[in-house]
Coordinates of C-alpha atoms in Angstrom, one line a residue:
M1 CA 41.2 -66.1 -16.6
S2 CA 41.5 -69.7 -17.5
G3 CA 39.3 -71.3 -20.2
G4 CA 37.8 -73.6 -17.7
I5 CA 36.5 -70.8 -15.4
T6 CA 35.5 -68.7 -18.4
S7 CA 33.3 -71.5 -19.8
A8 CA 31.5 -71.7 -16.5
I9 CA 29.4 -68.6 -17.2
W10 CA 26.6 -70.6 -18.6
L11 CA 26.3 -72.4 -15.3
L12 CA 25.0 -69.3 -13.6
P13 CA 21.5 -69.4 -15.2
A14 CA 21.6 -73.1 -16.0
L15 CA 21.8 -74.3 -12.4
P16 CA 18.6 -72.7 -11.2
L17 CA 16.9 -73.4 -14.5
C18 CA 17.7 -77.1 -14.1
G19 CA 16.3 -77.0 -10.6
A20 CA 13.0 -75.5 -11.9
I21 CA 12.7 -78.1 -14.7
V22 CA 13.3 -81.0 -12.3
L23 CA 10.8 -79.8 -9.8
L24 CA 8.1 -79.1 -12.4
L25 CA 8.6 -82.4 -14.2
T26 CA 8.7 -84.6 -11.1
G27 CA 5.5 -83.3 -9.7
R28 CA 4.3 -84.1 -6.2
R29 CA 7.0 -86.8 -5.9
S30 CA 9.4 -83.9 -5.0
N31 CA 7.3 -82.4 -2.3
R32 CA 9.6 -83.8 0.4
W33 CA 12.9 -82.7 -1.1
G34 CA 12.0 -80.1 -3.7
H35 CA 12.7 -77.1 -1.5
L36 CA 16.2 -78.5 -0.7
L37 CA 17.1 -79.0 -4.3
S38 CA 15.9 -75.4 -5.1
C39 CA 18.1 -74.0 -2.3
V40 CA 21.1 -76.1 -3.4
M41 CA 20.8 -74.9 -7.0
A42 CA 20.5 -71.2 -5.9
F43 CA 23.6 -71.5 -3.7
A44 CA 25.5 -73.4 -6.4
S45 CA 24.9 -70.5 -8.8
F46 CA 26.1 -68.1 -6.1
A47 CA 29.2 -70.2 -5.6
V48 CA 29.9 -70.0 -9.3
A49 CA 29.4 -66.3 -9.2
L50 CA 31.9 -65.9 -6.3
T51 CA 34.4 -68.0 -8.2
L52 CA 34.1 -65.8 -11.3
F53 CA 34.2 -62.6 -9.3
F54 CA 37.5 -63.5 -7.6
A55 CA 38.9 -64.7 -10.9
M56 CA 37.8 -61.4 -12.4
L57 CA 39.6 -59.5 -9.6
G58 CA 42.8 -61.2 -10.6
R59 CA 42.8 -59.8 -14.1
D60 CA 43.8 -56.3 -15.4
T61 CA 41.0 -53.7 -15.4
A62 CA 40.9 -53.5 -19.2
D63 CA 40.8 -57.3 -19.5
R64 CA 38.0 -58.2 -17.0
S65 CA 35.1 -58.6 -19.4
I66 CA 34.7 -62.1 -20.7
S67 CA 32.2 -63.6 -23.2
E68 CA 31.1 -67.1 -24.3
H69 CA 29.4 -67.8 -27.6
L70 CA 26.9 -70.6 -27.2
F71 CA 25.3 -71.0 -30.6
S72 CA 23.9 -69.3 -33.8
W73 CA 20.3 -68.4 -33.1
V74 CA 19.1 -67.1 -36.4
P75 CA 21.5 -68.0 -39.3
V76 CA 19.3 -67.1 -42.2
D77 CA 20.9 -65.8 -45.4
S78 CA 22.2 -62.3 -44.5
V79 CA 20.5 -62.3 -41.1
H80 CA 22.7 -63.6 -38.4
V81 CA 21.8 -63.4 -34.7
E82 CA 24.3 -65.1 -32.3
F83 CA 23.4 -66.2 -28.8
G84 CA 26.1 -65.7 -26.2
L85 CA 26.8 -64.6 -22.6
A86 CA 29.0 -61.8 -21.5
L87 CA 30.2 -61.1 -18.0
D88 CA 31.6 -57.7 -17.2
Q89 CA 31.8 -55.5 -14.2
L90 CA 28.2 -54.3 -14.5
S91 CA 26.7 -57.7 -15.0
M92 CA 28.9 -59.1 -12.2
C93 CA 27.2 -56.7 -9.7
F94 CA 23.8 -58.0 -10.7
V95 CA 24.9 -61.6 -10.7
L96 CA 26.2 -61.4 -7.1
L97 CA 23.0 -59.6 -6.0
V98 CA 20.6 -61.9 -7.7
T99 CA 22.3 -65.2 -6.6
G100 CA 23.3 -63.9 -3.1
V101 CA 20.2 -62.2 -2.0
G102 CA 18.1 -64.8 -4.0
S103 CA 19.7 -67.7 -2.1
L104 CA 18.9 -66.1 1.3
I105 CA 15.3 -65.6 0.2
H106 CA 15.2 -69.3 -0.8
I107 CA 16.3 -70.3 2.7
Y108 CA 13.8 -67.9 4.3
S109 CA 11.1 -69.5 2.1
V110 CA 11.7 -72.9 3.6
G111 CA 10.3 -71.7 6.9
Y112 CA 7.7 -69.3 5.5
M113 CA 6.2 -71.9 3.1
A114 CA 6.6 -74.9 5.3
H115 CA 2.9 -75.7 5.5
D116 CA 2.0 -74.9 1.9
H117 CA 0.8 -77.9 -0.1
E118 CA 2.3 -76.5 -3.3
R119 CA 5.7 -75.7 -1.8
R120 CA 7.5 -77.7 -4.4
K121 CA 5.9 -75.6 -7.2
F122 CA 6.7 -72.4 -5.4
F123 CA 10.4 -73.3 -5.2
A124 CA 10.4 -74.3 -8.8
Y125 CA 9.1 -70.8 -9.7
L126 CA 11.7 -69.2 -7.5
N127 CA 14.5 -71.0 -9.4
L128 CA 12.9 -70.0 -12.7
F129 CA 12.9 -66.4 -11.5
L130 CA 16.6 -66.5 -10.7
A131 CA 17.4 -68.2 -14.1
A132 CA 15.5 -65.6 -16.1
M133 CA 17.0 -62.7 -14.3
L134 CA 20.5 -64.1 -14.7
L135 CA 19.9 -64.6 -18.4
L136 CA 18.7 -61.0 -18.7
V137 CA 21.9 -59.5 -17.2
L138 CA 24.3 -62.0 -18.8
A139 CA 23.1 -61.9 -22.4
D140 CA 25.5 -60.2 -24.8
N141 CA 22.7 -58.9 -27.1
F142 CA 19.3 -57.4 -26.9
L143 CA 17.5 -60.5 -28.1
G144 CA 19.0 -62.6 -25.4
L145 CA 18.1 -59.9 -22.9
Y146 CA 14.5 -60.0 -24.3
V147 CA 14.2 -63.7 -23.6
G148 CA 15.3 -63.1 -20.0
W149 CA 13.0 -60.1 -19.8
E150 CA 10.0 -62.2 -20.8
G151 CA 11.1 -65.0 -18.5
V152 CA 11.1 -62.6 -15.5
G153 CA 7.6 -61.4 -16.5
L154 CA 6.4 -65.0 -16.7
A155 CA 8.0 -66.0 -13.3
S156 CA 6.5 -62.9 -11.6
Y157 CA 3.1 -63.7 -13.0
L158 CA 3.3 -67.3 -11.6
L159 CA 4.6 -66.1 -8.2
I160 CA 2.3 -63.1 -7.7
G161 CA -0.7 -65.3 -8.5
F162 CA 0.7 -68.3 -6.6
W163 CA -2.2 -68.3 -4.2
Q164 CA -4.6 -68.2 -7.2
H165 CA -7.5 -69.4 -5.0
K166 CA -7.6 -65.8 -3.8
P167 CA -9.4 -63.6 -6.4
S168 CA -7.2 -60.7 -5.4
A169 CA -4.0 -62.6 -6.1
A170 CA -5.2 -63.8 -9.5
T171 CA -6.2 -60.3 -10.4
A172 CA -2.9 -58.8 -9.2
A173 CA -1.0 -61.4 -11.3
K174 CA -2.9 -60.5 -14.5
K175 CA -2.5 -56.8 -13.8
A176 CA 1.3 -57.1 -13.5
F177 CA 1.4 -59.3 -16.6
I178 CA -0.6 -56.9 -18.7
V179 CA 1.1 -53.7 -17.6
N180 CA 4.5 -55.3 -18.3
R181 CA 3.3 -56.2 -21.8
V182 CA 2.9 -52.5 -22.5
G183 CA 6.6 -52.0 -21.6
D184 CA 7.5 -55.1 -23.6
V185 CA 6.1 -53.3 -26.7
G186 CA 8.6 -50.5 -26.1
L187 CA 11.5 -53.0 -25.9
M188 CA 10.4 -54.7 -29.1
I189 CA 10.1 -51.4 -31.0
A190 CA 13.6 -50.4 -29.7
M191 CA 15.0 -53.7 -31.0
M192 CA 13.4 -53.3 -34.4
L193 CA 14.9 -49.8 -34.7
M194 CA 18.3 -51.2 -33.7
F195 CA 18.1 -54.0 -36.2
T196 CA 17.0 -51.6 -39.0
T197 CA 19.7 -49.1 -38.1
F198 CA 22.7 -51.2 -37.1
G199 CA 21.8 -54.5 -38.8
S200 CA 22.5 -56.3 -35.5
L201 CA 21.2 -56.7 -31.9
S202 CA 24.5 -57.4 -30.2
Y203 CA 25.7 -54.8 -27.7
E204 CA 29.1 -54.5 -29.4
D205 CA 27.5 -53.6 -32.8
V206 CA 24.8 -51.3 -31.4
F207 CA 26.9 -49.4 -29.0
G208 CA 29.9 -49.3 -31.3
G209 CA 27.8 -47.8 -34.1
A210 CA 25.8 -45.4 -32.0
S211 CA 28.1 -42.4 -32.6
L212 CA 27.5 -42.8 -36.4
V213 CA 23.7 -42.5 -36.1
G214 CA 21.6 -39.4 -35.9
E215 CA 20.3 -38.1 -32.6
G216 CA 16.7 -38.6 -33.6
V217 CA 17.0 -42.3 -34.1
L218 CA 18.9 -42.7 -30.8
T219 CA 16.3 -40.6 -29.0
A220 CA 13.5 -42.9 -30.3
I221 CA 15.5 -46.0 -29.2
G222 CA 16.2 -44.4 -25.8
L223 CA 12.5 -43.5 -25.2
M224 CA 11.4 -47.0 -26.1
L225 CA 13.9 -48.5 -23.8
L226 CA 12.7 -46.2 -21.1
L227 CA 9.1 -47.3 -21.7
A228 CA 10.3 -50.9 -21.1
A229 CA 12.2 -49.9 -18.0
C230 CA 9.1 -48.0 -16.6
A231 CA 7.1 -51.2 -16.7
K232 CA 9.6 -53.6 -15.1
S233 CA 10.8 -51.1 -12.5
A234 CA 7.3 -49.7 -11.7
Q235 CA 8.0 -46.1 -12.7
V236 CA 5.4 -43.6 -13.7
P237 CA 3.2 -44.0 -15.7
L238 CA 3.4 -47.9 -15.5
Q239 CA 3.7 -48.2 -11.8
S240 CA 0.2 -49.3 -10.9
W241 CA 1.0 -53.1 -10.7
L242 CA 3.5 -52.9 -7.9
G243 CA 1.2 -52.4 -4.9
D244 CA -1.2 -55.1 -6.0
A245 CA 1.7 -57.5 -6.5
M246 CA 1.9 -57.8 -2.7
E247 CA -0.9 -60.4 -2.9
G248 CA 1.8 -63.0 -3.5
P249 CA 3.8 -64.7 -0.7
T250 CA 6.1 -62.3 1.1
P251 CA 9.4 -64.0 -0.1
V252 CA 8.2 -63.2 -3.7
S253 CA 7.8 -59.5 -2.7
A254 CA 11.4 -59.6 -1.3
L255 CA 12.7 -61.2 -4.5
I256 CA 10.9 -58.8 -6.9
H257 CA 11.8 -55.7 -4.9
A258 CA 15.3 -56.4 -4.0
A259 CA 17.1 -58.7 -6.4
T260 CA 15.2 -59.3 -9.6
M261 CA 12.3 -57.7 -11.4
V262 CA 12.3 -54.0 -10.5
T263 CA 16.1 -53.8 -10.8
A264 CA 15.8 -54.9 -14.5
G265 CA 14.7 -51.5 -15.7
V266 CA 17.7 -49.8 -14.0
Y267 CA 20.0 -52.4 -15.6
L268 CA 18.6 -51.8 -19.0
I269 CA 19.1 -48.0 -18.8
V270 CA 22.6 -48.3 -17.5
R271 CA 23.6 -51.0 -19.9
A272 CA 22.4 -48.9 -22.8
N273 CA 24.4 -45.9 -21.6
P274 CA 26.2 -45.3 -25.0
I275 CA 22.7 -44.7 -26.5
F276 CA 21.5 -42.4 -23.7
D277 CA 24.8 -40.4 -23.6
L278 CA 24.2 -39.5 -27.3
A279 CA 20.5 -38.7 -26.8
P280 CA 20.3 -35.9 -24.3
H281 CA 16.5 -35.5 -24.8
A282 CA 15.9 -39.1 -23.9
Q283 CA 18.2 -38.7 -21.0
L284 CA 16.2 -35.7 -19.7
V285 CA 13.0 -37.8 -19.9
V286 CA 14.7 -40.5 -17.8
V287 CA 15.6 -37.8 -15.1
V288 CA 12.0 -36.5 -15.1
V289 CA 10.5 -40.0 -14.8
G290 CA 12.8 -40.8 -11.9
A291 CA 12.2 -37.5 -10.1
V292 CA 8.4 -37.8 -10.5
T293 CA 8.3 -41.5 -9.4
L294 CA 10.6 -40.7 -6.4
L295 CA 8.0 -38.4 -5.0
F296 CA 5.0 -40.4 -6.3
G297 CA 6.0 -43.5 -4.4
A298 CA 7.0 -41.6 -1.2
I299 CA 3.7 -39.8 -1.0
I300 CA 1.8 -43.1 -1.4
G301 CA 4.0 -44.8 1.3
C302 CA 3.0 -42.1 3.8
A303 CA -0.7 -43.2 3.7
K304 CA -0.5 -47.0 3.5
D305 CA -1.6 -49.1 6.6
D306 CA -0.7 -52.4 4.9
I307 CA 2.9 -53.0 5.9
K308 CA 3.8 -54.7 2.6
K309 CA 2.1 -52.0 0.5
A310 CA 4.0 -49.3 2.4
L311 CA 7.2 -51.1 1.6
A312 CA 6.1 -51.5 -2.0
A313 CA 5.6 -47.8 -2.4
S314 CA 9.0 -47.3 -0.8
T315 CA 10.5 -49.5 -3.5
M316 CA 8.9 -47.4 -6.2
S317 CA 10.4 -44.3 -4.6
Q318 CA 13.9 -45.8 -4.2
I319 CA 14.0 -47.1 -7.7
G320 CA 13.0 -43.5 -8.7
Y321 CA 16.3 -42.4 -7.1
M322 CA 18.2 -44.9 -9.2
V323 CA 16.5 -43.9 -12.4
L324 CA 17.1 -40.3 -11.7
A325 CA 20.8 -41.0 -11.1
A326 CA 21.0 -43.1 -14.3
G327 CA 19.5 -40.2 -16.2
L328 CA 22.4 -37.9 -15.1
G329 CA 24.8 -39.9 -17.3
P330 CA 28.4 -40.8 -16.4
A331 CA 28.2 -38.7 -13.2
G332 CA 25.3 -40.9 -11.9
Y333 CA 25.5 -44.4 -13.4
A334 CA 27.8 -45.8 -10.7
F335 CA 25.7 -44.2 -7.9
A336 CA 22.5 -45.6 -9.4
I337 CA 24.1 -49.1 -9.2
M338 CA 25.4 -48.4 -5.8
H339 CA 22.0 -47.5 -4.5
L340 CA 20.6 -50.6 -6.3
L341 CA 23.0 -52.8 -4.4
T342 CA 22.5 -51.3 -1.0
H343 CA 18.8 -51.3 -1.6
G344 CA 19.0 -55.0 -2.3
F345 CA 20.3 -55.6 1.2
F346 CA 18.0 -53.4 3.2
K347 CA 14.8 -53.8 1.2
A348 CA 15.1 -57.6 1.2
G349 CA 15.6 -57.4 4.9
L350 CA 12.6 -55.2 5.4
F351 CA 10.3 -57.4 3.3
L352 CA 11.5 -60.5 5.1
G353 CA 11.0 -58.7 8.4
A354 CA 7.5 -57.8 7.3
G355 CA 6.9 -61.5 6.5
S356 CA 8.2 -62.4 9.9
V357 CA 5.8 -60.0 11.5
M358 CA 3.0 -61.5 9.5
H359 CA 4.1 -65.0 10.4
G360 CA 4.1 -64.1 14.1
T361 CA 0.7 -62.3 14.0
N362 CA -1.5 -64.8 12.2
D363 CA -0.9 -63.3 8.7
E364 CA -2.0 -59.8 9.8
T365 CA -0.8 -57.0 7.4
D366 CA -2.6 -54.0 8.9
M367 CA -0.1 -52.0 11.0
R368 CA -3.0 -50.5 13.0
R369 CA -3.4 -54.0 14.5
Y370 CA 0.2 -54.3 15.5
G371 CA 1.9 -52.3 18.3
G372 CA 4.5 -53.2 20.9
L373 CA 5.9 -56.2 18.8
R374 CA 9.5 -55.5 19.8
A375 CA 9.0 -57.3 23.1
F376 CA 7.7 -60.4 21.4
M377 CA 9.9 -60.5 18.2
P378 CA 13.3 -59.1 19.3
V379 CA 15.3 -60.6 16.4
T380 CA 12.8 -59.3 13.8
F381 CA 12.7 -55.9 15.6
V382 CA 16.5 -55.5 15.5
T383 CA 17.0 -56.7 11.9
F384 CA 14.1 -54.6 10.7
G385 CA 15.3 -51.6 12.6
L386 CA 18.8 -51.8 11.0
G387 CA 17.1 -51.9 7.6
Y388 CA 15.0 -48.9 8.6
L389 CA 18.1 -46.9 9.6
A390 CA 19.7 -47.9 6.3
I391 CA 16.8 -46.9 4.0
I392 CA 16.3 -43.5 5.7
G393 CA 20.0 -42.7 5.3
V394 CA 21.4 -42.5 8.8
P395 CA 25.2 -42.8 8.8
P396 CA 27.0 -45.1 8.8
F397 CA 24.3 -47.4 7.4
A398 CA 24.3 -48.5 3.7
G399 CA 21.6 -46.2 2.4
F400 CA 23.4 -43.1 3.7
F401 CA 26.3 -43.6 1.3
S402 CA 24.4 -44.3 -1.8
K403 CA 21.5 -41.9 -1.4
D404 CA 23.8 -39.1 -0.3
K405 CA 25.8 -39.5 -3.5
I406 CA 22.7 -39.3 -5.7
I407 CA 21.6 -36.1 -3.9
E408 CA 25.1 -34.7 -4.5
V409 CA 25.2 -35.4 -8.2
A410 CA 21.7 -34.1 -8.6
I411 CA 22.6 -30.8 -7.0
G412 CA 25.9 -30.9 -9.0
E413 CA 23.9 -30.4 -12.2
G414 CA 23.9 -26.7 -11.2
G415 CA 21.5 -24.0 -12.3
V416 CA 17.8 -24.4 -12.2
K417 CA 18.0 -28.1 -13.0
G418 CA 20.3 -28.7 -10.1
L419 CA 18.1 -26.7 -7.8
I420 CA 14.9 -28.6 -8.8
L421 CA 16.6 -32.0 -8.6
G422 CA 18.2 -31.2 -5.3
A423 CA 14.9 -30.1 -3.8
V424 CA 13.2 -33.2 -5.1
T425 CA 15.8 -35.6 -3.8
L426 CA 15.9 -33.9 -0.4
L427 CA 12.1 -33.8 -0.1
G428 CA 12.2 -37.5 -1.0
A429 CA 14.6 -38.2 1.8
A430 CA 12.3 -36.4 4.3
L431 CA 9.3 -38.3 3.1
T432 CA 11.2 -41.6 3.3
A433 CA 12.2 -40.9 6.9
F434 CA 8.5 -40.0 7.7
Y435 CA 6.8 -43.1 6.3
M436 CA 9.5 -45.6 7.4
T437 CA 9.5 -44.1 10.9
R438 CA 5.7 -44.4 10.8
V439 CA 6.1 -48.1 9.9
M440 CA 8.5 -48.7 12.8
L441 CA 6.4 -46.9 15.4
M442 CA 3.1 -48.5 14.3
T443 CA 4.6 -52.0 14.2
F444 CA 7.1 -52.3 17.1
F445 CA 6.2 -49.5 19.5
G446 CA 3.2 -48.2 21.4
K447 CA 0.5 -50.2 23.0
P448 CA -0.4 -53.6 21.7
R449 CA -3.4 -53.4 19.4
W450 CA -3.6 -57.1 18.4
E451 CA -6.3 -59.4 19.5
G452 CA -7.0 -63.1 19.5
H453 CA -3.4 -64.3 19.2
R454 CA -0.1 -63.8 20.9
P455 CA 2.7 -62.7 18.6
H456 CA 5.8 -64.9 18.5
E457 CA 9.3 -64.8 16.9
S458 CA 9.9 -66.7 13.7
P459 CA 12.0 -69.8 13.5
A460 CA 15.8 -69.7 12.9
V461 CA 15.5 -70.7 9.2
M462 CA 13.6 -67.4 8.7
T463 CA 15.6 -65.1 11.0
S464 CA 19.1 -66.3 9.9
P465 CA 18.7 -64.7 6.4
M466 CA 17.3 -61.6 8.0
I467 CA 20.5 -61.3 10.2
V468 CA 22.8 -61.7 7.2
L469 CA 20.8 -59.0 5.3
A470 CA 21.0 -56.7 8.3
V471 CA 24.8 -57.0 8.3
G472 CA 24.7 -55.9 4.6
S473 CA 22.4 -53.0 5.6
V474 CA 25.0 -51.9 8.1
A475 CA 28.2 -52.4 6.2
G476 CA 27.3 -52.5 2.5
G477 CA 27.5 -48.8 1.8
A478 CA 30.9 -48.3 3.4
L479 CA 32.4 -51.3 1.6
L480 CA 31.2 -50.1 -1.8
T481 CA 32.7 -46.6 -1.2
I482 CA 36.1 -47.5 0.1
G483 CA 38.6 -45.9 -2.2
S484 CA 35.8 -45.2 -4.7
G485 CA 35.7 -48.9 -5.1
L486 CA 32.4 -49.3 -7.0
Q487 CA 33.1 -46.3 -9.2
N488 CA 36.5 -47.6 -10.3
W489 CA 35.0 -51.0 -10.8
L490 CA 32.3 -49.8 -13.1
E491 CA 34.3 -47.1 -14.9
P492 CA 35.3 -49.4 -17.9
V493 CA 31.6 -50.1 -18.6
V494 CA 29.8 -46.9 -17.8
G495 CA 32.5 -44.3 -17.7
S496 CA 32.8 -41.6 -15.1
H497 CA 32.4 -37.9 -14.7
H498 CA 33.1 -36.0 -11.5
V499 CA 30.8 -33.1 -10.8
E500 CA 31.5 -30.2 -8.5
P501 CA 28.4 -29.2 -6.6
P502 CA 27.8 -25.4 -6.2
I503 CA 28.0 -26.0 -2.4
P504 CA 30.4 -28.1 -0.4
A505 CA 29.7 -31.8 -0.1
A506 CA 29.6 -31.5 3.6
A507 CA 26.8 -29.0 3.4
I508 CA 24.8 -31.3 1.1
T509 CA 25.3 -34.1 3.7
A510 CA 24.1 -31.8 6.4
L511 CA 21.0 -30.8 4.3
A512 CA 20.2 -34.5 3.7
L513 CA 20.5 -35.4 7.4
L514 CA 18.4 -32.4 8.3
A515 CA 15.7 -33.6 5.9
V516 CA 15.9 -37.0 7.5
A517 CA 15.6 -35.5 11.0
V518 CA 12.6 -33.5 10.0
G519 CA 10.8 -36.6 8.6
V520 CA 11.6 -38.6 11.7
L521 CA 10.4 -35.9 14.1
V522 CA 7.1 -35.3 12.3
A523 CA 6.4 -39.0 12.3
Y524 CA 7.4 -39.3 16.0
R525 CA 5.1 -36.5 17.0
R526 CA 2.2 -37.9 15.0
Y527 CA 2.5 -41.6 15.8
A528 CA 4.4 -41.9 19.1
T529 CA 2.8 -39.1 21.1
R530 CA -0.8 -39.9 20.1
E531 CA -2.9 -43.0 20.3
I532 CA -3.2 -44.9 17.0
P533 CA -6.8 -45.8 16.2
G534 CA -7.5 -49.3 15.2
V535 CA -9.3 -48.1 12.1
A536 CA -8.0 -45.4 9.7
P537 CA -9.8 -42.1 10.3
A538 CA -12.4 -41.4 7.6
S539 CA -12.0 -37.6 7.8
V540 CA -8.6 -36.9 6.2
S541 CA -7.1 -34.4 3.8
P542 CA -7.7 -34.8 0.0
L543 CA -4.0 -35.6 -0.4
T544 CA -4.2 -38.5 2.1
V545 CA -7.3 -39.8 0.3
A546 CA -5.4 -39.6 -3.0
A547 CA -2.4 -41.3 -1.5
R548 CA -4.6 -44.2 -0.1
R549 CA -5.8 -44.6 -3.7
D550 CA -2.3 -44.7 -5.1
L551 CA -2.7 -41.1 -6.4
Y552 CA -5.4 -42.4 -8.7
G553 CA -2.9 -44.4 -10.8
D554 CA -5.6 -47.0 -11.7
T555 CA -8.1 -44.2 -12.5
V556 CA -5.6 -42.5 -14.9
N557 CA -4.8 -45.8 -16.6
E558 CA -8.5 -46.6 -17.0
A559 CA -9.1 -43.1 -18.5
L560 CA -6.1 -43.0 -20.8
L561 CA -5.6 -46.6 -21.7
M562 CA -8.3 -49.0 -20.7
R563 CA -11.4 -47.2 -21.8
P564 CA -10.0 -45.8 -25.1
G565 CA -8.7 -49.4 -25.7
L566 CA -12.2 -50.8 -25.1
Q567 CA -13.7 -48.2 -27.6
V568 CA -11.1 -49.1 -30.2
T569 CA -11.8 -52.8 -29.6
R570 CA -15.5 -52.3 -29.9
A571 CA -15.0 -50.3 -33.1
L572 CA -12.8 -53.0 -34.6
D573 CA -15.4 -55.5 -33.6
V574 CA -18.1 -53.6 -35.4
F575 CA -15.9 -53.2 -38.4
D576 CA -15.2 -56.9 -38.3
T577 CA -18.7 -58.1 -37.8
K578 CA -20.6 -55.5 -39.9
G579 CA -17.9 -54.8 -42.4
I580 CA -15.7 -57.8 -43.2
D581 CA -18.2 -60.4 -42.0
G582 CA -21.0 -58.4 -43.5
A583 CA -19.3 -58.3 -46.9
V584 CA -18.5 -62.0 -46.9
G585 CA -22.0 -62.8 -45.7
G586 CA -23.6 -60.5 -48.3
V587 CA -21.8 -62.3 -51.1
A588 CA -23.1 -65.6 -49.8
V589 CA -26.7 -64.2 -49.5
A590 CA -26.5 -62.9 -53.0
I591 CA -25.3 -66.2 -54.4
A592 CA -28.0 -68.0 -52.5
A593 CA -30.7 -65.7 -53.8
L594 CA -29.5 -66.1 -57.4
S595 CA -29.4 -69.8 -57.0
T596 CA -32.9 -69.8 -55.7
R597 CA -34.1 -67.9 -58.8
I598 CA -32.2 -70.1 -61.3
R599 CA -33.5 -73.2 -59.6
R600 CA -37.0 -72.3 -60.6
L601 CA -36.1 -73.0 -64.2
Q602 CA -35.8 -76.7 -63.2
T603 CA -39.4 -77.8 -63.3
G604 CA -38.9 -81.5 -63.8
F605 CA -41.2 -81.7 -66.9
V606 CA -39.7 -83.3 -70.0
R607 CA -41.9 -81.2 -72.3
S608 CA -40.4 -78.0 -70.8
Y609 CA -36.9 -79.2 -71.3
A610 CA -37.7 -80.3 -75.0
L611 CA -39.2 -76.9 -75.7
L612 CA -36.1 -75.1 -74.2
M613 CA -33.9 -77.3 -76.4
F614 CA -36.0 -76.5 -79.5
F615 CA -35.8 -72.7 -78.8
G616 CA -32.0 -73.1 -78.2
V617 CA -31.5 -75.0 -81.5
T618 CA -33.6 -72.5 -83.3
L619 CA -31.6 -69.6 -81.8
V620 CA -28.3 -71.2 -82.8
V621 CA -29.5 -71.9 -86.4
A622 CA -30.8 -68.4 -86.8
M623 CA -27.5 -66.9 -85.6
M624 CA -25.6 -69.1 -88.1
L625 CA -27.8 -68.0 -91.0
A626 CA -27.5 -64.4 -90.0
V627 CA -23.7 -64.6 -90.0
T628 CA -23.7 -66.5 -93.4
L629 CA -26.0 -63.9 -95.1
W630 CA -24.0 -61.0 -93.7

């Protein structure tokens, strides 16, 4: 790869960052053209990504990773932290996803936010989001990753709370920000352990020295990295922010769920694969977290009537599949990334489709007030429908290839572990088919339940990106699996390990399709053959009540984190006010009291002062005589 092309890596995050800076500094003067500049910067970054990708294809497999040193960040005595960018096969997957899908979301936003008075600011935040995520995946060390990590957190806070005049949006933004700070503590501790152990934060030094360190240290680092990943990727127990984040504009939901924020945790785990491969206990915890979240999100999705919150729960579940696969080591890393890429297509398409439905129904989000929309919104219906077939895993759509592989490697673990993971992944497939079929039937089929407005199709500027994403939902999986293409592409970075399931792969595929069919049939019987009430029934099972309340995630967080935190804060406040402040105040009071008593000796009478002087002189003379006689 020529030096000129290699040196273009920095342009990937720099272009959208420049767009954000220009729009934020020019203020309202850029209202007329700000959205166009934002789109141009996003597409320019995508063009650079494509150029680097094709240049990378022209190199030998072992020589595809390139890096660029930018400057010395911390050159202090014996402490040296360099700042540089690195582009390898893993980061290239994310760069193409972030810039490609991100650019389509920018275009969609031109129509969706057309009448918003703060549109310029919205597009500035979108550019900032892209820049931060690109820095996160391109950094060649954990400190650079941390800067991008925090940038993603900041951008998500700004975008989730973009309509801050709504109390629910402002609250959701603060909730996402605070929950992610919990995960950030994990990443900070992991970095401290790395620096103490390896004397460096660069990937090369940390991963190269991992084999020389005890398993206990690596387990601690792995668990702290997992804590960070749980927050960013909305995995149990730090998943509670994701549903509330739907208060932001719908393009934000698409960007968070498909191309940026929630994929960051998966990237962190896969990037740190040398650590997890040498820490089997941490790896097992990764698998458990993924498996629990997979079912957790799917169960919640079955009970949500808000179309965006149903899709948000779906994201939680699908990311659970990816985390589970990443926890299976070299056998699952490539398939975790494959599902992440296919998910980027169909989940972005589903969210943009949901936004199109809202646009055509006067911003209605309750699916119980939809019905029969396929006749009024044909393009949205077809594109959303293709994304639906992809996510539930119907062949030959994208989700079939990636999810089927994860189920295969899960069962391939063998023994009791393989049996449990196989059952979990198959049950997740059935639940996915159920809640997504429920979304399709309640939204596009049945009798119209909307009132007061006539639904209409979205403009071309919104439907065009949806069509492109629908094409990816159809063909993405097949393209990634041709000749084990993605596995071979990622092997130099994450390794590979082929597992032989205890049953034939064809039988596993049949089981997965059977699970999908069961989910579809149960949803069809419940929502297509019966009239859907306009208001959710009050008399439901305890599980449905729990699912409607996000399986009491907020309640658990309040009990385990918030209330104990308040008690600790109050105790510290008492210690501060009664202890520290009391001690300081007590000294002041004592000195003031002593001063008051000493002040009484100052009477203002000369005769008193003369008498005191006489007694003083007499005392001094007496002492001198006593010493002399002695």
